[in-house]
Coordinates of C-alpha atoms in Angstrom, one line a residue:
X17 CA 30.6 18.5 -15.5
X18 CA 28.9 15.1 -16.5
X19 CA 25.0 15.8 -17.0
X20 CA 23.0 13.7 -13.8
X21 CA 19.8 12.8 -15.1
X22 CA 16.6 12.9 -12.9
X23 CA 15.9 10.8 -10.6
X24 CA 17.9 7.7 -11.3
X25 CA 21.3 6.8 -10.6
X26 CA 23.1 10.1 -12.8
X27 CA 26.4 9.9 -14.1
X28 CA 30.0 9.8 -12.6
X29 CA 31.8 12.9 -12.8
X30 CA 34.0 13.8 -15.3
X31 CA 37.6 15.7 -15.0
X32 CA 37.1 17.1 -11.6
X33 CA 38.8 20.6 -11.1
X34 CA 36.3 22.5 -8.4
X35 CA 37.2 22.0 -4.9
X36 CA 34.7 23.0 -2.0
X37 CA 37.0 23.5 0.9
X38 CA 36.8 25.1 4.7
X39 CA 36.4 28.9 3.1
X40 CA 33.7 27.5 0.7
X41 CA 30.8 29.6 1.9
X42 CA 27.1 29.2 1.2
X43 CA 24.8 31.9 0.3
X44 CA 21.0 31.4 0.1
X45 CA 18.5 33.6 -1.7
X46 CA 14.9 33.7 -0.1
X47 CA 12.8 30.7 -0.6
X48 CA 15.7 28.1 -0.2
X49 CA 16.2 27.7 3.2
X50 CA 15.0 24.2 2.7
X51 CA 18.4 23.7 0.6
X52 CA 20.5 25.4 2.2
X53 CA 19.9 23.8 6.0
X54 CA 20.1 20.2 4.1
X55 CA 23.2 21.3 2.5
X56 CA 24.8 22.2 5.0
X57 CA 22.9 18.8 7.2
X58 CA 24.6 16.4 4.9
X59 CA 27.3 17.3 2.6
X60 CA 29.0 19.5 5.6
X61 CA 28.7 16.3 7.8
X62 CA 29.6 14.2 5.2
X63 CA 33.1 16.1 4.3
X64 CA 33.7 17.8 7.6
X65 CA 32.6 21.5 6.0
X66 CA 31.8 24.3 7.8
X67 CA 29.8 26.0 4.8
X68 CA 29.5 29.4 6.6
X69 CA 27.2 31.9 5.5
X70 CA 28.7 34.1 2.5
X71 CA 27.5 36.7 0.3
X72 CA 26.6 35.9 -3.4
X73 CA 29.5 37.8 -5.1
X74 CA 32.4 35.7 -3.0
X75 CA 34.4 33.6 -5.3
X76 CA 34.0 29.9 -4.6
X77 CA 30.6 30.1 -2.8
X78 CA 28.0 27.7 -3.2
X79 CA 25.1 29.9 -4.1
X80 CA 21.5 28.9 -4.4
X81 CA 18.3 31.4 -5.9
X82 CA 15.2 31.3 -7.1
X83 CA 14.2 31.8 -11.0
X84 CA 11.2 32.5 -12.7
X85 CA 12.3 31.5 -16.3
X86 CA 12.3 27.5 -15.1
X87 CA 9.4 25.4 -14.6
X88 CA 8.4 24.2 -10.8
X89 CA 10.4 21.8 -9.8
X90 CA 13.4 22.5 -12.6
X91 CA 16.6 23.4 -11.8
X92 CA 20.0 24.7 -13.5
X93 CA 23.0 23.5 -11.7
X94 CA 26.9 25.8 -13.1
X95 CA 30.3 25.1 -11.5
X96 CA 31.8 28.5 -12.8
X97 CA 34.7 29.3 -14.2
X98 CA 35.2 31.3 -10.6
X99 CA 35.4 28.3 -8.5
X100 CA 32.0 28.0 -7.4
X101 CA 28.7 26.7 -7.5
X102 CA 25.2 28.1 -8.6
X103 CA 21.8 26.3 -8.3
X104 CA 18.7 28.3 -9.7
X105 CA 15.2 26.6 -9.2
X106 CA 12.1 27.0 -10.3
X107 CA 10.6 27.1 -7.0
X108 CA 12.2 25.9 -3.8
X109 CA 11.8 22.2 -4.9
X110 CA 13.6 22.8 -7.8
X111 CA 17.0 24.4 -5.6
X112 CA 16.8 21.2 -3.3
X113 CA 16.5 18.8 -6.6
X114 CA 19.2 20.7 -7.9
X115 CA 21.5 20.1 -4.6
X116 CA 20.8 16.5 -5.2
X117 CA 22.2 16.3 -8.0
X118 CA 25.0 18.3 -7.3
X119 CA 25.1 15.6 -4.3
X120 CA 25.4 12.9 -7.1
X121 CA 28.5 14.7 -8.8
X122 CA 30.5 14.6 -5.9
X123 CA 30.9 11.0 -5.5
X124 CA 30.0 8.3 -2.7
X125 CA 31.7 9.9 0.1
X126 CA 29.0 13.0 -0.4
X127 CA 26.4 9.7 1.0
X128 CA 27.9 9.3 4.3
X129 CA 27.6 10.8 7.8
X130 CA 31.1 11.9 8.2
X131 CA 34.1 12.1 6.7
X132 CA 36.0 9.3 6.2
X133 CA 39.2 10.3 4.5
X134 CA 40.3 13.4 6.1
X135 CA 41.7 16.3 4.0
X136 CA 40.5 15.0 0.9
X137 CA 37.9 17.4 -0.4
X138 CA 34.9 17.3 -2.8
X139 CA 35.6 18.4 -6.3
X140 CA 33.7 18.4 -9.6
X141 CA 34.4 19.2 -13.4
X142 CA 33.2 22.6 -14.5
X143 CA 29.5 22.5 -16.5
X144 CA 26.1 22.9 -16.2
X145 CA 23.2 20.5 -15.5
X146 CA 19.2 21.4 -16.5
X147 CA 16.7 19.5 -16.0
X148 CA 12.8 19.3 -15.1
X149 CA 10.8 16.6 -13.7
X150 CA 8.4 15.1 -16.4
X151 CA 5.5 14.0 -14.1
X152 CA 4.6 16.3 -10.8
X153 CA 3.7 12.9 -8.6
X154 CA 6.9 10.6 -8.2
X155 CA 5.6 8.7 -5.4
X156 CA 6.4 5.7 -3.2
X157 CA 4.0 3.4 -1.5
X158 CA 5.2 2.0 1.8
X159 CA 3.0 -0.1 3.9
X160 CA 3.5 0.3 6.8
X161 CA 0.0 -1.8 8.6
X162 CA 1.6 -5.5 7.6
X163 CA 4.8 -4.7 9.2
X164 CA 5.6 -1.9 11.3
X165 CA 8.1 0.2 10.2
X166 CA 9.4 2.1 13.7
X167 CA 9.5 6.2 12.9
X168 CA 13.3 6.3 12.4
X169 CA 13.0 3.6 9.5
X170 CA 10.2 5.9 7.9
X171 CA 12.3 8.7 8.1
X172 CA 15.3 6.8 6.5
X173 CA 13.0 5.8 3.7
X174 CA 12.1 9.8 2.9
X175 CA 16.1 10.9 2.8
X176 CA 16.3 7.6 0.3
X177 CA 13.2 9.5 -1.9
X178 CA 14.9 12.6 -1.5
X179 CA 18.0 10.9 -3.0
X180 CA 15.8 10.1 -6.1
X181 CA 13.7 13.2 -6.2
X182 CA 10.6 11.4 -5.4
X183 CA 7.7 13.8 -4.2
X184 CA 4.7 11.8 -2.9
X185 CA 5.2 9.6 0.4
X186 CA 2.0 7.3 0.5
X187 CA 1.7 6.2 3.6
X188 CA -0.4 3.0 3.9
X189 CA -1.2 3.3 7.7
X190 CA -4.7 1.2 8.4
X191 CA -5.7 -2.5 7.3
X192 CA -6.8 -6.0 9.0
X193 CA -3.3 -6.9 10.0
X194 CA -2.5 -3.6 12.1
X195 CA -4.3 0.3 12.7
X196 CA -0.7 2.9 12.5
X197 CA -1.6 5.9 13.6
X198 CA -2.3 7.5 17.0
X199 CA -6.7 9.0 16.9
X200 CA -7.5 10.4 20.4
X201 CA -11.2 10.1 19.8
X202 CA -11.5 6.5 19.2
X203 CA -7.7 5.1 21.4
X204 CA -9.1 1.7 20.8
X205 CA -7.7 2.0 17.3
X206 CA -4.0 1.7 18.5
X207 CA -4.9 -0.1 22.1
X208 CA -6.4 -3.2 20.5
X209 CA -5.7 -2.6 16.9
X210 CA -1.8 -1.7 16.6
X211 CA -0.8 -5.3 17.1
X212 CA -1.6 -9.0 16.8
X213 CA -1.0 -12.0 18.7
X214 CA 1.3 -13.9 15.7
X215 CA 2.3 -13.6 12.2
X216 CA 2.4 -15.5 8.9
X217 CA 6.0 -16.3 8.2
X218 CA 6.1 -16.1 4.4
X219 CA 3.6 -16.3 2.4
X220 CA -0.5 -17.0 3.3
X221 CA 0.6 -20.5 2.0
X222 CA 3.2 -21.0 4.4
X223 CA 3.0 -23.5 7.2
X224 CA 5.8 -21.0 9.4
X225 CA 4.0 -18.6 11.9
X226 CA 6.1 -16.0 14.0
X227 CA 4.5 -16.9 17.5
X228 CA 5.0 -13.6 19.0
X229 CA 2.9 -10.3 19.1
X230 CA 3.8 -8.1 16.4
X231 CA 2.8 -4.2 16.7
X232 CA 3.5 -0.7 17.0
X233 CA 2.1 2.6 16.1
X234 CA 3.0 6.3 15.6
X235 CA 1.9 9.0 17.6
X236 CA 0.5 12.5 16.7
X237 CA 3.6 14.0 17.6
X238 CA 5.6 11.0 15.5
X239 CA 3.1 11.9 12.7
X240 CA 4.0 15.7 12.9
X241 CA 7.3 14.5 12.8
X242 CA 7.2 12.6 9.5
X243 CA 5.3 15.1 7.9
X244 CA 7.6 18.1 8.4
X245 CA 10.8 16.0 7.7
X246 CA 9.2 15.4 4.2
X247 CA 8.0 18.9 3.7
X248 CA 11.8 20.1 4.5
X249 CA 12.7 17.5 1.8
X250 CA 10.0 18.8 -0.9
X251 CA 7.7 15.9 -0.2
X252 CA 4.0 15.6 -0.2
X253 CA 3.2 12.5 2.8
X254 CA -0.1 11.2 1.1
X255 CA -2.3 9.3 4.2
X256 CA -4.1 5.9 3.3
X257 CA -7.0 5.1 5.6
X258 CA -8.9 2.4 4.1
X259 CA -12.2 2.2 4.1
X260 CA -14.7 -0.1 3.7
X261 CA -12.5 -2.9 3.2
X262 CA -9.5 -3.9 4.8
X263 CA -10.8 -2.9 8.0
X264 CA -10.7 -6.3 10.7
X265 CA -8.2 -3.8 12.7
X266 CA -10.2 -1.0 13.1
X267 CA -13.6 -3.5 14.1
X268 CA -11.6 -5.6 16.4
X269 CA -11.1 -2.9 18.3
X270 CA -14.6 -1.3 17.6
X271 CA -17.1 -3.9 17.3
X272 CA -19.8 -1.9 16.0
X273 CA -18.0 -0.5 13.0
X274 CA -18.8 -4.3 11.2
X275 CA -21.6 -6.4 10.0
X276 CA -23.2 -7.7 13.4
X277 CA -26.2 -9.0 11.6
X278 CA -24.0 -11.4 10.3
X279 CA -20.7 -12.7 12.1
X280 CA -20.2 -12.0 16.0
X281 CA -17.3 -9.1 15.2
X282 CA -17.0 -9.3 19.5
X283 CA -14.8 -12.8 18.3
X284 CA -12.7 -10.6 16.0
X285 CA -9.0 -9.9 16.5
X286 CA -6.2 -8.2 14.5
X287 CA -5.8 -10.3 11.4
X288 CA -3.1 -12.5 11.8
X289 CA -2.6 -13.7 8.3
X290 CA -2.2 -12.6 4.8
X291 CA -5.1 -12.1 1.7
X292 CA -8.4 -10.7 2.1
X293 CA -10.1 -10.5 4.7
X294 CA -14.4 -10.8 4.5
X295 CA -14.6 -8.5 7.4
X296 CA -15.4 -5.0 6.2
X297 CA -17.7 -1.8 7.3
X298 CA -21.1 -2.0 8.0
X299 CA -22.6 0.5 5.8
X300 CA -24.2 2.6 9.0
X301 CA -24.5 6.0 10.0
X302 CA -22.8 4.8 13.0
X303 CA -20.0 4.0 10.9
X304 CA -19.9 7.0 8.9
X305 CA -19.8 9.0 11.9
X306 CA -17.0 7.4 13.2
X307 CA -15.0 7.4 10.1
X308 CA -15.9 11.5 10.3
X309 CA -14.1 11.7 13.7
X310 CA -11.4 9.9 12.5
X311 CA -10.9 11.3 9.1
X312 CA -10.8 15.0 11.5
X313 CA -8.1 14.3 13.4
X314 CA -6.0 12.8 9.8
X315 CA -6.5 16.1 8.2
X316 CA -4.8 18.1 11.0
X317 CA -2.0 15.5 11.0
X318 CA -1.6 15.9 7.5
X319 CA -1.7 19.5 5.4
X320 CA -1.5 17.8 1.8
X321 CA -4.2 18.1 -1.2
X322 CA -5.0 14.4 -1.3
X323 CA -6.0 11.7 1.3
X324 CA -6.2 8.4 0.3
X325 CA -9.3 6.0 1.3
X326 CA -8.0 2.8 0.2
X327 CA -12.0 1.4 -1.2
X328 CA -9.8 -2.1 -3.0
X329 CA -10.5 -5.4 -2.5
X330 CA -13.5 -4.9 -0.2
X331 CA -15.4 -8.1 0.0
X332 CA -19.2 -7.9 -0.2
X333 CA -20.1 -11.2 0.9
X334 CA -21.2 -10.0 4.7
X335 CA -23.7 -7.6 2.7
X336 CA -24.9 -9.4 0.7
X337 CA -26.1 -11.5 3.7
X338 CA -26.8 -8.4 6.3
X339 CA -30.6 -7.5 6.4
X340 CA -29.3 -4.7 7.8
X341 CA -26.9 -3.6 4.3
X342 CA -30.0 -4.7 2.2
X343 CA -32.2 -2.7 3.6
X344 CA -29.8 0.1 3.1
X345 CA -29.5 -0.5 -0.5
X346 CA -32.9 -0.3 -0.5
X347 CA -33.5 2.8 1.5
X348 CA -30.9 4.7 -1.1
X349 CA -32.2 3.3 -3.9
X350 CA -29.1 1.4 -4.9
X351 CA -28.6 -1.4 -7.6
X352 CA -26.6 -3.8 -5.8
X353 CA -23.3 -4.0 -3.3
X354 CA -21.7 -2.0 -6.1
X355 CA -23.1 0.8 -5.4
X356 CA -23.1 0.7 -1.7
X357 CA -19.8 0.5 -1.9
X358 CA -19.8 3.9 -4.4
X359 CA -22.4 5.1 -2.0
X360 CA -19.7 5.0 0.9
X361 CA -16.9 6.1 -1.0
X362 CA -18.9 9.3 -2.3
X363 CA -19.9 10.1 1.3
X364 CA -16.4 10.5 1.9
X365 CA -15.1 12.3 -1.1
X366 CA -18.3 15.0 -0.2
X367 CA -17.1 15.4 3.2
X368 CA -13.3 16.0 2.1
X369 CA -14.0 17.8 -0.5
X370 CA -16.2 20.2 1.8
X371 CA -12.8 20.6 3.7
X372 CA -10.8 21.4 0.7
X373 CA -9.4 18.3 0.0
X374 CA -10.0 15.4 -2.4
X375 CA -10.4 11.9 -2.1
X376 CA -8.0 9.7 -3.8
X377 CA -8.5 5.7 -3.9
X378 CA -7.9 2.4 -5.4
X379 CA -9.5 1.6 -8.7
X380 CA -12.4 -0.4 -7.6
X381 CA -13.5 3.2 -6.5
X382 CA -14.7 3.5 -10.3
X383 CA -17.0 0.7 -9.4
X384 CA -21.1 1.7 -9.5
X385 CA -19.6 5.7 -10.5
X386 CA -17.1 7.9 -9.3
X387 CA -17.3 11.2 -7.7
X388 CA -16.3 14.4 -10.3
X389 CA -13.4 15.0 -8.2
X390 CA -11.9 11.7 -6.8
X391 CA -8.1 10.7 -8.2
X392 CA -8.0 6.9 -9.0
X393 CA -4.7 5.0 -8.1
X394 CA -4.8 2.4 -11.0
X395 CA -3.1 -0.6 -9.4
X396 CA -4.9 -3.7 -11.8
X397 CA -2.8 -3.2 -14.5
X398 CA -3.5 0.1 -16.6
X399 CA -7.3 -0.3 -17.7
X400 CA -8.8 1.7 -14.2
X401 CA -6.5 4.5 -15.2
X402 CA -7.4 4.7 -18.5
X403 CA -11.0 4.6 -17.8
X404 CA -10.8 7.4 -14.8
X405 CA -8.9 9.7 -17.1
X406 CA -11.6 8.8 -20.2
X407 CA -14.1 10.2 -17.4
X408 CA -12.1 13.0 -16.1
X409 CA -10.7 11.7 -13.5
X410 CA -7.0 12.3 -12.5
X411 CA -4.8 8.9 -11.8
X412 CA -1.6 8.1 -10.5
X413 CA 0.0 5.2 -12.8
X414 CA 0.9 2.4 -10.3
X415 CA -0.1 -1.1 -12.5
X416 CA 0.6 -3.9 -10.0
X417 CA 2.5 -6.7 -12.9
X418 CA 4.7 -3.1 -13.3
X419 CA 5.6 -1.4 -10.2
X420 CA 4.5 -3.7 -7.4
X421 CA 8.3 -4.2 -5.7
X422 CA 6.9 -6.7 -3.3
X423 CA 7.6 -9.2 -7.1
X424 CA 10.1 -11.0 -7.3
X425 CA 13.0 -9.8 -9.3
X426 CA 14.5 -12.7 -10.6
X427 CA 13.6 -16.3 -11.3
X428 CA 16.2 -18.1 -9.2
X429 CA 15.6 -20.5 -6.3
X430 CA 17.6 -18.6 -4.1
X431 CA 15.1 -15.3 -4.3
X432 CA 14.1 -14.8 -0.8
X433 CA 9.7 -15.5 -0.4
X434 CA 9.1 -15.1 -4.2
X435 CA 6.0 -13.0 -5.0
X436 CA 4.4 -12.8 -8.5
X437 CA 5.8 -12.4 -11.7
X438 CA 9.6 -11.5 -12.4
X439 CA 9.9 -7.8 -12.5
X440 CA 13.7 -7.5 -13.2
X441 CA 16.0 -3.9 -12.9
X442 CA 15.3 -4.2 -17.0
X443 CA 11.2 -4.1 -16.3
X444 CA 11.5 -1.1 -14.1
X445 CA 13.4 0.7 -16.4
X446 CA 11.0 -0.2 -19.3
X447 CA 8.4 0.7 -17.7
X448 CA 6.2 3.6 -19.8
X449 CA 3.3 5.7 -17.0
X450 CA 1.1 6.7 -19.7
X451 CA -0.9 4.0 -21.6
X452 CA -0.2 4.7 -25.5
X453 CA -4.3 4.0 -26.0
X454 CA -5.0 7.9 -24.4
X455 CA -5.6 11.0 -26.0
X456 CA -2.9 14.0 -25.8
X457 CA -6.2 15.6 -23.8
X458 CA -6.7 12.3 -21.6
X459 CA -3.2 12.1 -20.5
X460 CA -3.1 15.6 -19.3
X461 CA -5.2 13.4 -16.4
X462 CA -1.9 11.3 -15.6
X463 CA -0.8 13.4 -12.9
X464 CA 2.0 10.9 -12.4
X465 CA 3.6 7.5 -10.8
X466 CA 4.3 5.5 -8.1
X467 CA 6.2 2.2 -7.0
X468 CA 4.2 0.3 -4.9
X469 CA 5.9 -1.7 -1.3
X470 CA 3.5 -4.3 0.0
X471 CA 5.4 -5.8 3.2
X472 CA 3.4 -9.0 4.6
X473 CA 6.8 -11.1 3.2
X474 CA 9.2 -8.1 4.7
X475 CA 9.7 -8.7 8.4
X476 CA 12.1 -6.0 8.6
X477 CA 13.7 -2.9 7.2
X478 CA 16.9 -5.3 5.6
X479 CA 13.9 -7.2 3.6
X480 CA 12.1 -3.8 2.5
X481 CA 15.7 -2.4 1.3
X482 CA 16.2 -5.7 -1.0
X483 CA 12.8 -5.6 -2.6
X484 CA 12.7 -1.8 -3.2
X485 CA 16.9 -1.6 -4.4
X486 CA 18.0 -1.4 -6.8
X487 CA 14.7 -1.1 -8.4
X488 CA 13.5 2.1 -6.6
X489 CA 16.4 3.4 -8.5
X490 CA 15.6 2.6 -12.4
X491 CA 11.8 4.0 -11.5
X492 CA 12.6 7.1 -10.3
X493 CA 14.6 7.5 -13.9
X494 CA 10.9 6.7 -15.6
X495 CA 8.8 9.1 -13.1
X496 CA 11.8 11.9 -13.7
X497 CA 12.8 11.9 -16.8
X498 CA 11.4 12.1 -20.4
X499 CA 12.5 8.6 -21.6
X500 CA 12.3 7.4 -25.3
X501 CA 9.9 4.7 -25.9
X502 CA 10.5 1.7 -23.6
X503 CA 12.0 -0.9 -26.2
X504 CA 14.4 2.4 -27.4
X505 CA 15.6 2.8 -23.4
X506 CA 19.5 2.4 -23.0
X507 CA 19.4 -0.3 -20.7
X508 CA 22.7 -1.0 -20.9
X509 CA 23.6 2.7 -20.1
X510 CA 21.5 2.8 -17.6
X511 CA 23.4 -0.4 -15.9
X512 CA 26.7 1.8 -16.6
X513 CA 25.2 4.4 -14.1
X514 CA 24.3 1.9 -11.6
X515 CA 27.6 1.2 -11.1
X516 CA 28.7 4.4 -9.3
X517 CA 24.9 4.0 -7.7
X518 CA 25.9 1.0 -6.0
X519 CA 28.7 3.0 -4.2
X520 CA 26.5 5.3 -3.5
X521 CA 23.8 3.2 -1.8
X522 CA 26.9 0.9 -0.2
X523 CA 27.5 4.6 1.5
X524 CA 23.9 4.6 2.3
X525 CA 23.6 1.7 4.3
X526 CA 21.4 0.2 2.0
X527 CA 20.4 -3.7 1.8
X528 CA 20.1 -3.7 -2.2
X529 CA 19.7 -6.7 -4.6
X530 CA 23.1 -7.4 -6.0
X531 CA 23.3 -7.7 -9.3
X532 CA 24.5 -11.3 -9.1
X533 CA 21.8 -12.0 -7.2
X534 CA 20.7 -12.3 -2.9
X535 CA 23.7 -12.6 -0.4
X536 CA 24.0 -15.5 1.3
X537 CA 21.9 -13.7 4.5
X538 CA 19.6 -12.0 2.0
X539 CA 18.0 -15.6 1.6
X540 CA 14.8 -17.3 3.2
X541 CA 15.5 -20.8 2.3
X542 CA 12.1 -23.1 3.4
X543 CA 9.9 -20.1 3.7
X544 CA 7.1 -20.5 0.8
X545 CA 6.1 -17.7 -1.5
X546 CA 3.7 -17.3 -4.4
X547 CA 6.2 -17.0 -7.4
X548 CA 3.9 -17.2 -10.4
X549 CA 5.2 -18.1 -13.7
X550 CA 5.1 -16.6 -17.6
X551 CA 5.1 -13.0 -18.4
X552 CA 3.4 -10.8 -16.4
X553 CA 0.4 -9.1 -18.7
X554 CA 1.0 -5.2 -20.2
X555 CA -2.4 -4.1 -18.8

């Protein structure tokens, strides 16, 4: 059997002399029913298999157990000699990694919903695969508040993690363009801020405006939804609420919640447009308290460690000018806007962390001090991350001129809205998580990585696809796999194995960026961008 690697594109399978056939049965230990139902979900629709329930001992069954000599997360995949298959995890994420891989081996067809050449079967070449994840957070960023991604796209988007073994869904649900996500207390959020009268076409440059409302958002029962389809597929869904900035949504719908003092927030709509908007939080009680009942109804929605408060990119301008902000600075004995803004963030990681959970933000968070327990999500370039881990802090490794797949990918004309710097397939791949500057001790702090989706240019799920594929692909390699130093990566190896990924994503359904470059319909000819020229900067 050809070794698959992590979770990039693996390896096409060698000699194939295993069959899986109608009396292939599947037998699974405790603690992998996960596995076992996806197994049978996907690779028994995709080949017309039955995969009845066996016992371990019958030659030719798939088999699938725990084992408490591998890591979490690890897996050993063996075809045996006796026809069959054996996946041992270290936990249950390690059996359904395992089956992914296994997935992998079997070809393209094992990517589609049925089968497509009847009576042919699935076979692989006798071997064993072992591997282990080397970071515990492989996540992906989707925004999901600049364009609404309807609940069966969001769902698509975790089987398309799962393909990658990706762990962490963060889901960027709250900002000025549009509030995501149903909160009984306060139904204003989604009545006035789930959509928006128009919408920039392209860039905030861009003369084009899509004149019709744009919106949507998911319920409590969609939420539920989301969040136990991930857990079935091992994966942690990570909520963003932002807060104090990016927040024209949540104040159009609830004047009180912004600076009154200073702009007539009754005027306010959704945000129609792209940037920054100077509309943020007044720092109240009567904004805290709301943020309380809304942050109550997010943590029964969603069972995971972290929750994410956003905290970048929050404007101070209003305070500076609110009497009202001053005099709160004053009243708390603050030094400037700074530190109201670490005075509001800190109210929030107490009030989490008196819930059991912690508080996970942007790296301006580390502006005017940080929390003992907050995470930092270092996003400009890798100097936040190496500061929160020099303080103690765990990060997540998600430098914006690295991982930002809203950048362009190429420098050609025809690159549909160009964003940013050229980040190519090569980038991705080169990409190294853990700034070389830290301490053996310090990185211990680097709890892992994530590609970031930003979607104001991505009207739709075809644009999303082509900005996050192939990429998605050579990052999950770097967040899986123990890579040798970035200039020592086998690029060209790599590119081999993409190959027989394309196939696989072609089975998918997936809009990817050819190689050659954007399809003819993959184009946004006239549509401006921000493509900005020259190397990106390492940190």
């Amino acid at each position: 059997m050809a070794e698959g690697p992590g979770g990039g594109p693996g390896e096409a399978p060698g000699e194939r002399t295993l069959t899986l056939d109608a009396d292939t049965t599947l037998w699974a230990a405790d603690g992998t029913g996960t596995t076992e139902r996806w197994l049978r979900a996907t690779l028994g629709a995709a080949f017309g298999l039955p995969l009845r329930p066996g016992s371990p001992d019958v030659p030719g069954a798939v088999r699938l157990l725990l084992d408490g000599t591998l890591d979490a997360e690890a897996y050993r995949l063996t075809a045996g000699p006796d026809g069959g298959v054996e996946i041992r995890g270290g936990d249950g994420a390690g059996v359904f990694w395992g089956a992914q891989t296994l997935r992998q081996l079997l070809g393209p067809d094992a990517f589609r919903r049925a089968p497509i050449r009847p009576g042919a079967l699935p076979v692989l070449a006798p071997g064993t695969v072992e591997d282990a994840p080397r970071f515990r957070w492989r996540g992906l960023m989707l925004d999901v508040a600049r364009h609404f991604m309807p609940k069966d796209g969001v769902l698509r988007y975790l089987d398309l993690m799962a393909a990658h073994k990706l762990n962490v869904f963060h889901f960027h649900l709250t900002d000025d363009q549009g509030w995501r996500v149903e909160i009984r207390k306060y139904p204003g959020l989604t009545g006035t801020g789930s959509w928006r009268a128009r919408t920039k076409f392209g860039h905030r440059a861009s003369p084009l405006w899509e004149e019709k409302p744009h919106g949507g958002f998911y319920t409590q029962d969609d939420i539920r939804e989301i969040v136990a389809y991930a857990a079935e597929r091992h994966i942690t869904v990570v909520p963003e609420i932002d807060v104090p900035g990016h927040s024209q949504a949540a104040i159009a719908a609830y004047p009180e919640l912004g600076n009154t003092d200073v702009v007539d927030t009754t005027a306010l709509s959704v945000w129609d447009s792209w940037g920054i908007s100077p509309n943020v939080l007044a720092p109240t009680d009567t904004t805290l308290r709301f943020y309380e009942g809304v942050f109550e109804e997010v943590l029964e929605l969603f069972p995971g460690e972290f929750v994410h408060v956003g905290g970048d990119e929050c404007l101070k301008d209003q305070w500076r000018g609110s009497p009202a902000a001053q005099e709160r600075i004053r009243e708390l004995g603050l030094k400037d806007e700074d530190g109201l803004q670490a005075w509001f963030i800190g109210h929030f990681d107490r009030w989490l962390s008196a819930r059991g959970r912690r508080l996970i933000g942007w790296d301006e968070i580390l502006e005017g001090g940080l929390a003992p327990g907050a995470a930092v999500s270092s996003w400009r370039g890798y100097a936040g991350g190496v500061a929160a881990a020099r303080a103690g802090h765990d990060v997540v490794m998600c430098p914006e001129q690295q991982v930002y797949l809203d950048h362009r990918q190429d420098a050609g004309a025809d690159e549909p809205v160009p964003i940013g710097y050229v980040r190519t397939l090569e980038d991705v791949y080169r990409f190294e998580p853990v700034p070389g500057e830290l301490t053996p001790e310090e990185s211990r702090h680097v709890l892992g990585t994530q590609a970031n989706v930003w979607t104001e240019v991505m009207e739709d799920a075809g644009r999303v696809d082509y900005q996050v594929f192939p990429r998605l692909a050579a990052f999950a390699e770097v967040a899986w796999s123990g890579l040798p130093a970035p200039a020592e990566r086998d690029f060209a190896g790599f590119e081999r194995r993409m190959t027989a990924h394309y196939a696989r994503l072609d089975a998918l359904g997936v809009a990817y960026r050819p190689p050659a470059g954007p399809r003819p319909w993959q184009r946004r000819p006239g549509v401006l961008g921000r493509p900005i020229d020259g190397p990106p900067p390492n940190r």
